[in-house]
Amino acid sequence: SWTVDSGPPVTTISAAPDLETEDKSALFSFFANEPGVTFECAIDGVWFSDVETGEPVECLSPFGFENLSFGQHTFQVRAMDEALNAGPAASHTWTIVDTTPPETTILTGPSDPTTGTEAEFTFSASESSSTFECSLNGATFATCTSAKKYTGLMVGDHTFEVRAKDAAGNLDQSSASYTWTIQAPADTTPPETEITSPPPNPTGDTVNFRFTGSDAVTPELLLRFQCRFDSQEPAAWATCTSPRGYDNLGLGEHKFEVRAIDE
């Protein structure tokens, strides 16, 4: 006597990951409605097979995966009975979501302290697909790339911040930062001062003076000035700006002095 079996087995997945999970591993349990079957498994459309022969490789319940990538995945399993009837595949699709922000690291920056008015920063993130946002001295964060360069910086303290954002949109809330000080270069040469527009001589009782300065190190806009009028006393020097005017002057000779001071 013998038995003819023409009905394919039906496979049921009895345990699987949640439809949305943060876990990068997955474990599946499954069974068939016939005894003595063998199972074949696939992940994301690729069925497990022998590397050399290409023949299907049997999988056993429970069957698991580790270190899966973020995103959507599909597991399939099908049974074959002793009569070599292959049943339809049962499948389970789920998504591994990324909720972990990347870590941001500043790799290089300017010396601290420095006299240079330029600064270049290189940086990286713990996730290779990340993008970056940068901020200097508390300014609004803006999209940037490594290496980020700044020019024309002023003497004083500066703080650079950078934060990474991964492909899932997770933003590093603890941005990496670097603080450094730009010092004025060593300078023992005084600036030059020039009165560019003196009043005519002789003149009336109201006069105006225009003046400027130049220096090898300090930019003209950063020079400051002191003026002195009709005095030889050191205490008579007072901060002033161009133009400087005087009125209600008495008759006679008068003397105006101005000097520039660099950084």
PDB file of C-alpha atoms in Angstrom:
ATOM      1  CA  SER A   1       0.000   0.000   0.000  1.00  0.00           C
ATOM      2  CA  TRP A   2       1.086   3.597  -0.506  1.00  0.00           C
ATOM      3  CA  THR A   3      -0.183   7.115  -0.080  1.00  0.00           C
ATOM      4  CA  VAL A   4      -0.414   9.791  -2.719  1.00  0.00           C
ATOM      5  CA  ASP A   5       0.148  13.303  -1.295  1.00  0.00           C
ATOM      6  CA  SER A   6      -0.552  16.098  -3.754  1.00  0.00           C
ATOM      7  CA  GLY A   7      -1.327  18.865  -1.280  1.00  0.00           C
ATOM      8  CA  PRO A   8       1.459  21.386  -0.468  1.00  0.00           C
ATOM      9  CA  PRO A   9       2.077  22.190   3.186  1.00  0.00           C
ATOM     10  CA  VAL A  10       1.000  25.527   4.620  1.00  0.00           C
ATOM     11  CA  THR A  11       3.490  27.456   6.761  1.00  0.00           C
ATOM     12  CA  THR A  12       2.491  29.775   9.587  1.00  0.00           C
ATOM     13  CA  ILE A  13       4.786  32.309  11.299  1.00  0.00           C
ATOM     14  CA  SER A  14       3.933  32.138  14.992  1.00  0.00           C
ATOM     15  CA  ALA A  15       6.394  34.695  16.418  1.00  0.00           C
ATOM     16  CA  ALA A  16       8.016  37.708  14.775  1.00  0.00           C
ATOM     17  CA  PRO A  17       9.287  41.219  15.590  1.00  0.00           C
ATOM     18  CA  ASP A  18       6.858  44.084  16.064  1.00  0.00           C
ATOM     19  CA  LEU A  19       5.913  45.920  12.888  1.00  0.00           C
ATOM     20  CA  GLU A  20       8.099  48.826  14.082  1.00  0.00           C
ATOM     21  CA  THR A  21      11.042  48.318  16.405  1.00  0.00           C
ATOM     22  CA  GLU A  22      14.422  49.759  17.395  1.00  0.00           C
ATOM     23  CA  ASP A  23      15.942  46.263  17.769  1.00  0.00           C
ATOM     24  CA  LYS A  24      18.405  45.395  14.996  1.00  0.00           C
ATOM     25  CA  SER A  25      18.045  41.662  15.714  1.00  0.00           C
ATOM     26  CA  ALA A  26      15.033  39.525  14.820  1.00  0.00           C
ATOM     27  CA  LEU A  27      13.812  36.079  15.859  1.00  0.00           C
ATOM     28  CA  PHE A  28      11.110  34.091  14.052  1.00  0.00           C
ATOM     29  CA  SER A  29       9.188  30.948  14.998  1.00  0.00           C
ATOM     30  CA  PHE A  30       7.131  29.003  12.453  1.00  0.00           C
ATOM     31  CA  PHE A  31       5.409  25.667  11.826  1.00  0.00           C
ATOM     32  CA  ALA A  32       3.630  23.767   9.061  1.00  0.00           C
ATOM     33  CA  ASN A  33       0.323  21.895   8.961  1.00  0.00           C
ATOM     34  CA  GLU A  34       2.114  18.656   8.054  1.00  0.00           C
ATOM     35  CA  PRO A  35       4.730  16.647   9.943  1.00  0.00           C
ATOM     36  CA  GLY A  36       8.135  15.803   8.490  1.00  0.00           C
ATOM     37  CA  VAL A  37       8.545  18.973   6.439  1.00  0.00           C
ATOM     38  CA  THR A  38      11.707  20.939   5.800  1.00  0.00           C
ATOM     39  CA  PHE A  39      11.806  24.742   5.723  1.00  0.00           C
ATOM     40  CA  GLU A  40      13.547  27.285   3.530  1.00  0.00           C
ATOM     41  CA  CYS A  41      14.025  30.891   4.645  1.00  0.00           C
ATOM     42  CA  ALA A  42      14.700  34.224   2.936  1.00  0.00           C
ATOM     43  CA  ILE A  43      15.464  37.756   4.058  1.00  0.00           C
ATOM     44  CA  ASP A  44      14.628  40.712   1.820  1.00  0.00           C
ATOM     45  CA  GLY A  45      13.974  38.461  -1.165  1.00  0.00           C
ATOM     46  CA  VAL A  46      17.207  36.437  -0.925  1.00  0.00           C
ATOM     47  CA  TRP A  47      16.690  32.733  -0.189  1.00  0.00           C
ATOM     48  CA  PHE A  48      19.401  30.974   1.808  1.00  0.00           C
ATOM     49  CA  SER A  49      21.319  28.520  -0.345  1.00  0.00           C
ATOM     50  CA  ASP A  50      24.600  26.662  -0.428  1.00  0.00           C
ATOM     51  CA  VAL A  51      27.375  28.888  -1.752  1.00  0.00           C
ATOM     52  CA  GLU A  52      28.933  26.174  -3.909  1.00  0.00           C
ATOM     53  CA  THR A  53      25.923  24.237  -5.160  1.00  0.00           C
ATOM     54  CA  GLY A  54      23.265  26.930  -5.047  1.00  0.00           C
ATOM     55  CA  GLU A  55      20.853  24.395  -3.508  1.00  0.00           C
ATOM     56  CA  PRO A  56      18.417  25.630  -0.822  1.00  0.00           C
ATOM     57  CA  VAL A  57      19.640  25.356   2.765  1.00  0.00           C
ATOM     58  CA  GLU A  58      17.216  24.102   5.400  1.00  0.00           C
ATOM     59  CA  CYS A  59      16.363  26.503   8.239  1.00  0.00           C
ATOM     60  CA  LEU A  60      14.929  25.507  11.600  1.00  0.00           C
ATOM     61  CA  SER A  61      12.481  27.238  13.899  1.00  0.00           C
ATOM     62  CA  PRO A  62      13.336  29.455  15.711  1.00  0.00           C
ATOM     63  CA  PHE A  63      15.438  31.289  13.145  1.00  0.00           C
ATOM     64  CA  GLY A  64      17.114  34.636  13.844  1.00  0.00           C
ATOM     65  CA  PHE A  65      19.135  37.566  12.466  1.00  0.00           C
ATOM     66  CA  GLU A  66      21.482  40.089  14.054  1.00  0.00           C
ATOM     67  CA  ASN A  67      22.891  43.497  13.119  1.00  0.00           C
ATOM     68  CA  LEU A  68      20.262  44.238  10.519  1.00  0.00           C
ATOM     69  CA  SER A  69      20.301  47.677   8.916  1.00  0.00           C
ATOM     70  CA  PHE A  70      17.785  50.404   9.683  1.00  0.00           C
ATOM     71  CA  GLY A  71      14.731  50.426   7.441  1.00  0.00           C
ATOM     72  CA  GLN A  72      12.183  47.917   6.167  1.00  0.00           C
ATOM     73  CA  HIS A  73      12.851  44.165   6.011  1.00  0.00           C
ATOM     74  CA  THR A  74      10.814  41.144   4.898  1.00  0.00           C
ATOM     75  CA  PHE A  75      11.255  37.594   6.182  1.00  0.00           C
ATOM     76  CA  GLN A  76       9.869  34.641   4.202  1.00  0.00           C
ATOM     77  CA  VAL A  77       9.636  30.954   5.051  1.00  0.00           C
ATOM     78  CA  ARG A  78       8.158  28.044   3.100  1.00  0.00           C
ATOM     79  CA  ALA A  79       7.828  24.318   3.757  1.00  0.00           C
ATOM     80  CA  MET A  80       8.397  21.233   1.579  1.00  0.00           C
ATOM     81  CA  ASP A  81       6.873  17.938   2.586  1.00  0.00           C
ATOM     82  CA  GLU A  82       8.234  14.410   2.116  1.00  0.00           C
ATOM     83  CA  ALA A  83       6.420  14.156  -1.223  1.00  0.00           C
ATOM     84  CA  LEU A  84       8.409  17.200  -2.396  1.00  0.00           C
ATOM     85  CA  ASN A  85       5.329  19.387  -2.500  1.00  0.00           C
ATOM     86  CA  ALA A  86       6.507  22.989  -1.940  1.00  0.00           C
ATOM     87  CA  GLY A  87       4.063  25.200  -0.098  1.00  0.00           C
ATOM     88  CA  PRO A  88       3.525  28.964  -0.449  1.00  0.00           C
ATOM     89  CA  ALA A  89       5.810  31.243   1.494  1.00  0.00           C
ATOM     90  CA  ALA A  90       4.589  32.933   4.666  1.00  0.00           C
ATOM     91  CA  SER A  91       6.059  36.405   5.120  1.00  0.00           C
ATOM     92  CA  HIS A  92       6.460  39.097   7.728  1.00  0.00           C
ATOM     93  CA  THR A  93       7.483  42.699   6.961  1.00  0.00           C
ATOM     94  CA  TRP A  94       8.714  45.043   9.693  1.00  0.00           C
ATOM     95  CA  THR A  95      10.730  48.258  10.035  1.00  0.00           C
ATOM     96  CA  ILE A  96      13.774  48.911  12.186  1.00  0.00           C
ATOM     97  CA  VAL A  97      13.630  52.584  13.162  1.00  0.00           C
ATOM     98  CA  ASP A  98      16.612  54.733  14.113  1.00  0.00           C
ATOM     99  CA  THR A  99      15.974  56.925  17.165  1.00  0.00           C
ATOM    100  CA  THR A 100      19.576  57.295  18.326  1.00  0.00           C
ATOM    101  CA  PRO A 101      21.290  60.604  17.445  1.00  0.00           C
ATOM    102  CA  PRO A 102      24.840  60.526  16.126  1.00  0.00           C
ATOM    103  CA  GLU A 103      27.862  61.683  18.129  1.00  0.00           C
ATOM    104  CA  THR A 104      29.816  64.642  16.759  1.00  0.00           C
ATOM    105  CA  THR A 105      33.599  64.987  17.085  1.00  0.00           C
ATOM    106  CA  ILE A 106      35.811  67.976  16.221  1.00  0.00           C
ATOM    107  CA  LEU A 107      39.002  66.580  14.691  1.00  0.00           C
ATOM    108  CA  THR A 108      41.114  69.699  14.129  1.00  0.00           C
ATOM    109  CA  GLY A 109      40.926  73.420  14.895  1.00  0.00           C
ATOM    110  CA  PRO A 110      43.146  76.480  15.365  1.00  0.00           C
ATOM    111  CA  SER A 111      45.869  76.725  17.999  1.00  0.00           C
ATOM    112  CA  ASP A 112      44.891  78.252  21.326  1.00  0.00           C
ATOM    113  CA  PRO A 113      45.958  80.979  21.738  1.00  0.00           C
ATOM    114  CA  THR A 114      46.808  82.231  18.266  1.00  0.00           C
ATOM    115  CA  THR A 115      47.431  85.488  16.463  1.00  0.00           C
ATOM    116  CA  GLY A 116      45.801  84.208  13.282  1.00  0.00           C
ATOM    117  CA  THR A 117      42.495  85.755  12.255  1.00  0.00           C
ATOM    118  CA  GLU A 118      41.474  82.668  10.247  1.00  0.00           C
ATOM    119  CA  ALA A 119      40.190  79.369  11.631  1.00  0.00           C
ATOM    120  CA  GLU A 120      39.461  76.032   9.942  1.00  0.00           C
ATOM    121  CA  PHE A 121      37.709  73.085  11.569  1.00  0.00           C
ATOM    122  CA  THR A 122      37.386  69.474  10.505  1.00  0.00           C
ATOM    123  CA  PHE A 123      34.853  67.178  12.154  1.00  0.00           C
ATOM    124  CA  SER A 124      33.130  63.822  11.856  1.00  0.00           C
ATOM    125  CA  ALA A 125      30.094  61.897  13.111  1.00  0.00           C
ATOM    126  CA  SER A 126      29.576  58.396  14.453  1.00  0.00           C
ATOM    127  CA  GLU A 127      27.170  57.699  11.549  1.00  0.00           C
ATOM    128  CA  SER A 128      28.694  57.985   8.090  1.00  0.00           C
ATOM    129  CA  SER A 129      25.523  59.285   6.409  1.00  0.00           C
ATOM    130  CA  SER A 130      25.249  62.296   8.730  1.00  0.00           C
ATOM    131  CA  THR A 131      25.070  65.943   7.691  1.00  0.00           C
ATOM    132  CA  PHE A 132      26.306  68.851   9.828  1.00  0.00           C
ATOM    133  CA  GLU A 133      25.255  72.239  11.195  1.00  0.00           C
ATOM    134  CA  CYS A 134      27.770  74.827  12.451  1.00  0.00           C
ATOM    135  CA  SER A 135      27.628  77.929  14.646  1.00  0.00           C
ATOM    136  CA  LEU A 136      30.252  80.548  15.546  1.00  0.00           C
ATOM    137  CA  ASN A 137      29.956  82.626  18.707  1.00  0.00           C
ATOM    138  CA  GLY A 138      26.323  81.739  19.383  1.00  0.00           C
ATOM    139  CA  ALA A 139      25.008  82.465  15.886  1.00  0.00           C
ATOM    140  CA  THR A 140      22.129  80.421  14.472  1.00  0.00           C
ATOM    141  CA  PHE A 141      23.197  76.928  13.382  1.00  0.00           C
ATOM    142  CA  ALA A 142      23.513  76.603   9.600  1.00  0.00           C
ATOM    143  CA  THR A 143      24.322  73.729   7.246  1.00  0.00           C
ATOM    144  CA  CYS A 144      28.072  73.203   6.849  1.00  0.00           C
ATOM    145  CA  THR A 145      30.637  70.650   5.746  1.00  0.00           C
ATOM    146  CA  SER A 146      34.066  69.632   6.982  1.00  0.00           C
ATOM    147  CA  ALA A 147      36.379  71.551   6.671  1.00  0.00           C
ATOM    148  CA  LYS A 148      34.593  74.741   7.771  1.00  0.00           C
ATOM    149  CA  LYS A 149      36.675  77.905   7.423  1.00  0.00           C
ATOM    150  CA  TYR A 150      36.241  81.382   8.925  1.00  0.00           C
ATOM    151  CA  THR A 151      38.224  84.488   7.965  1.00  0.00           C
ATOM    152  CA  GLY A 152      38.614  88.043   9.250  1.00  0.00           C
ATOM    153  CA  LEU A 153      38.027  87.134  12.892  1.00  0.00           C
ATOM    154  CA  MET A 154      38.496  89.778  15.594  1.00  0.00           C
ATOM    155  CA  VAL A 155      40.941  89.700  18.491  1.00  0.00           C
ATOM    156  CA  GLY A 156      39.339  88.015  21.521  1.00  0.00           C
ATOM    157  CA  ASP A 157      37.615  84.772  22.511  1.00  0.00           C
ATOM    158  CA  HIS A 158      35.657  82.689  19.996  1.00  0.00           C
ATOM    159  CA  THR A 159      33.566  79.497  20.277  1.00  0.00           C
ATOM    160  CA  PHE A 160      32.825  77.123  17.403  1.00  0.00           C
ATOM    161  CA  GLU A 161      30.027  74.538  17.652  1.00  0.00           C
ATOM    162  CA  VAL A 162      29.043  71.737  15.294  1.00  0.00           C
ATOM    163  CA  ARG A 163      26.313  69.092  15.498  1.00  0.00           C
ATOM    164  CA  ALA A 164      25.513  66.094  13.310  1.00  0.00           C
ATOM    165  CA  LYS A 165      22.146  64.940  11.959  1.00  0.00           C
ATOM    166  CA  ASP A 166      21.714  61.363  10.744  1.00  0.00           C
ATOM    167  CA  ALA A 167      19.708  60.107   7.790  1.00  0.00           C
ATOM    168  CA  ALA A 168      16.695  59.462  10.050  1.00  0.00           C
ATOM    169  CA  GLY A 169      16.685  63.114  11.161  1.00  0.00           C
ATOM    170  CA  ASN A 170      18.081  62.489  14.654  1.00  0.00           C
ATOM    171  CA  LEU A 171      20.033  65.581  15.765  1.00  0.00           C
ATOM    172  CA  ASP A 172      22.973  65.479  18.171  1.00  0.00           C
ATOM    173  CA  GLN A 173      21.676  67.549  21.104  1.00  0.00           C
ATOM    174  CA  SER A 174      25.115  67.836  22.715  1.00  0.00           C
ATOM    175  CA  SER A 175      27.002  69.662  19.965  1.00  0.00           C
ATOM    176  CA  ALA A 176      30.787  69.462  19.934  1.00  0.00           C
ATOM    177  CA  SER A 177      32.434  72.803  20.735  1.00  0.00           C
ATOM    178  CA  TYR A 178      35.871  74.405  20.668  1.00  0.00           C
ATOM    179  CA  THR A 179      36.864  77.724  22.294  1.00  0.00           C
ATOM    180  CA  TRP A 180      40.054  79.586  21.453  1.00  0.00           C
ATOM    181  CA  THR A 181      41.570  83.051  21.848  1.00  0.00           C
ATOM    182  CA  ILE A 182      42.925  85.309  19.115  1.00  0.00           C
ATOM    183  CA  GLN A 183      45.627  87.567  20.508  1.00  0.00           C
ATOM    184  CA  ALA A 184      46.858  90.795  18.977  1.00  0.00           C
ATOM    185  CA  PRO A 185      50.241  90.283  17.316  1.00  0.00           C
ATOM    186  CA  ALA A 186      53.326  91.597  19.116  1.00  0.00           C
ATOM    187  CA  ASP A 187      53.514  95.262  18.073  1.00  0.00           C
ATOM    188  CA  THR A 188      55.942  97.901  19.338  1.00  0.00           C
ATOM    189  CA  THR A 189      55.550 100.331  16.434  1.00  0.00           C
ATOM    190  CA  PRO A 190      53.182 103.260  17.086  1.00  0.00           C
ATOM    191  CA  PRO A 191      50.648 104.256  14.435  1.00  0.00           C
ATOM    192  CA  GLU A 192      50.931 107.326  12.232  1.00  0.00           C
ATOM    193  CA  THR A 193      48.443 110.183  12.675  1.00  0.00           C
ATOM    194  CA  GLU A 194      47.501 112.744  10.030  1.00  0.00           C
ATOM    195  CA  ILE A 195      45.287 115.824  10.202  1.00  0.00           C
ATOM    196  CA  THR A 196      43.620 115.683   6.803  1.00  0.00           C
ATOM    197  CA  SER A 197      41.446 118.789   7.009  1.00  0.00           C
ATOM    198  CA  PRO A 198      42.546 121.621   9.346  1.00  0.00           C
ATOM    199  CA  PRO A 199      40.725 124.970   9.488  1.00  0.00           C
ATOM    200  CA  PRO A 200      42.171 127.890   7.522  1.00  0.00           C
ATOM    201  CA  ASN A 201      44.636 130.161   9.299  1.00  0.00           C
ATOM    202  CA  PRO A 202      43.536 132.709  10.348  1.00  0.00           C
ATOM    203  CA  THR A 203      39.912 131.680  10.969  1.00  0.00           C
ATOM    204  CA  GLY A 204      36.813 132.530  12.969  1.00  0.00           C
ATOM    205  CA  ASP A 205      35.872 131.345  16.462  1.00  0.00           C
ATOM    206  CA  THR A 206      34.503 127.982  15.232  1.00  0.00           C
ATOM    207  CA  VAL A 207      36.863 125.313  13.854  1.00  0.00           C
ATOM    208  CA  ASN A 208      36.662 121.668  12.758  1.00  0.00           C
ATOM    209  CA  PHE A 209      39.438 119.126  12.322  1.00  0.00           C
ATOM    210  CA  ARG A 210      39.389 115.902  10.331  1.00  0.00           C
ATOM    211  CA  PHE A 211      42.069 113.302  10.924  1.00  0.00           C
ATOM    212  CA  THR A 212      42.987 109.720  10.237  1.00  0.00           C
ATOM    213  CA  GLY A 213      45.580 107.138  11.235  1.00  0.00           C
ATOM    214  CA  SER A 214      47.497 104.214   9.772  1.00  0.00           C
ATOM    215  CA  ASP A 215      49.266 101.255  11.324  1.00  0.00           C
ATOM    216  CA  ALA A 216      51.160  98.221  10.030  1.00  0.00           C
ATOM    217  CA  VAL A 217      49.247  95.762  12.247  1.00  0.00           C
ATOM    218  CA  THR A 218      45.968  97.270  13.423  1.00  0.00           C
ATOM    219  CA  PRO A 219      43.324  97.948  10.729  1.00  0.00           C
ATOM    220  CA  GLU A 220      42.374 101.616  10.356  1.00  0.00           C
ATOM    221  CA  LEU A 221      38.829 101.004  11.597  1.00  0.00           C
ATOM    222  CA  LEU A 222      40.186  99.632  14.889  1.00  0.00           C
ATOM    223  CA  LEU A 223      42.437 102.594  15.671  1.00  0.00           C
ATOM    224  CA  ARG A 224      41.238 104.979  18.374  1.00  0.00           C
ATOM    225  CA  PHE A 225      42.165 108.625  18.867  1.00  0.00           C
ATOM    226  CA  GLN A 226      42.875 111.103  21.634  1.00  0.00           C
ATOM    227  CA  CYS A 227      42.732 114.872  21.231  1.00  0.00           C
ATOM    228  CA  ARG A 228      44.199 117.780  23.218  1.00  0.00           C
ATOM    229  CA  PHE A 229      43.419 121.478  22.768  1.00  0.00           C
ATOM    230  CA  ASP A 230      45.470 124.410  24.065  1.00  0.00           C
ATOM    231  CA  SER A 231      47.206 122.324  26.706  1.00  0.00           C
ATOM    232  CA  GLN A 232      50.457 120.578  27.432  1.00  0.00           C
ATOM    233  CA  GLU A 233      49.108 118.613  30.383  1.00  0.00           C
ATOM    234  CA  PRO A 234      49.109 114.801  30.005  1.00  0.00           C
ATOM    235  CA  ALA A 235      45.705 114.686  31.674  1.00  0.00           C
ATOM    236  CA  ALA A 236      44.274 116.886  28.941  1.00  0.00           C
ATOM    237  CA  TRP A 237      44.276 114.045  26.385  1.00  0.00           C
ATOM    238  CA  ALA A 238      40.699 112.796  25.868  1.00  0.00           C
ATOM    239  CA  THR A 239      39.088 110.250  23.567  1.00  0.00           C
ATOM    240  CA  CYS A 240      37.819 111.825  20.352  1.00  0.00           C
ATOM    241  CA  THR A 241      36.623 110.956  16.871  1.00  0.00           C
ATOM    242  CA  SER A 242      36.924 112.633  13.491  1.00  0.00           C
ATOM    243  CA  PRO A 243      35.653 115.255  12.844  1.00  0.00           C
ATOM    244  CA  ARG A 244      36.366 117.160  16.057  1.00  0.00           C
ATOM    245  CA  GLY A 245      35.028 120.701  16.432  1.00  0.00           C
ATOM    246  CA  TYR A 246      35.462 123.650  18.805  1.00  0.00           C
ATOM    247  CA  ASP A 247      33.485 126.889  18.999  1.00  0.00           C
ATOM    248  CA  ASN A 248      33.386 130.205  20.872  1.00  0.00           C
ATOM    249  CA  LEU A 249      37.154 130.413  20.734  1.00  0.00           C
ATOM    250  CA  GLY A 250      38.929 133.457  22.020  1.00  0.00           C
ATOM    251  CA  LEU A 251      41.082 135.697  19.883  1.00  0.00           C
ATOM    252  CA  GLY A 252      44.669 134.658  19.486  1.00  0.00           C
ATOM    253  CA  GLU A 253      46.734 131.591  18.780  1.00  0.00           C
ATOM    254  CA  HIS A 254      45.424 128.100  19.504  1.00  0.00           C
ATOM    255  CA  LYS A 255      46.941 124.606  19.296  1.00  0.00           C
ATOM    256  CA  PHE A 256      45.148 121.363  18.444  1.00  0.00           C
ATOM    257  CA  GLU A 257      46.807 117.928  18.860  1.00  0.00           C
ATOM    258  CA  VAL A 258      45.553 114.456  17.961  1.00  0.00           C
ATOM    259  CA  ARG A 259      47.205 111.048  18.295  1.00  0.00           C
ATOM    260  CA  ALA A 260      46.209 107.539  17.176  1.00  0.00           C
ATOM    261  CA  ILE A 261      46.435 104.448  19.424  1.00  0.00           C
ATOM    262  CA  ASP A 262      46.589 100.951  18.002  1.00  0.00           C
ATOM    263  CA  GLU A 263      45.402  97.699  19.536  1.00  0.00           C
TER     264      GLU A 263
END
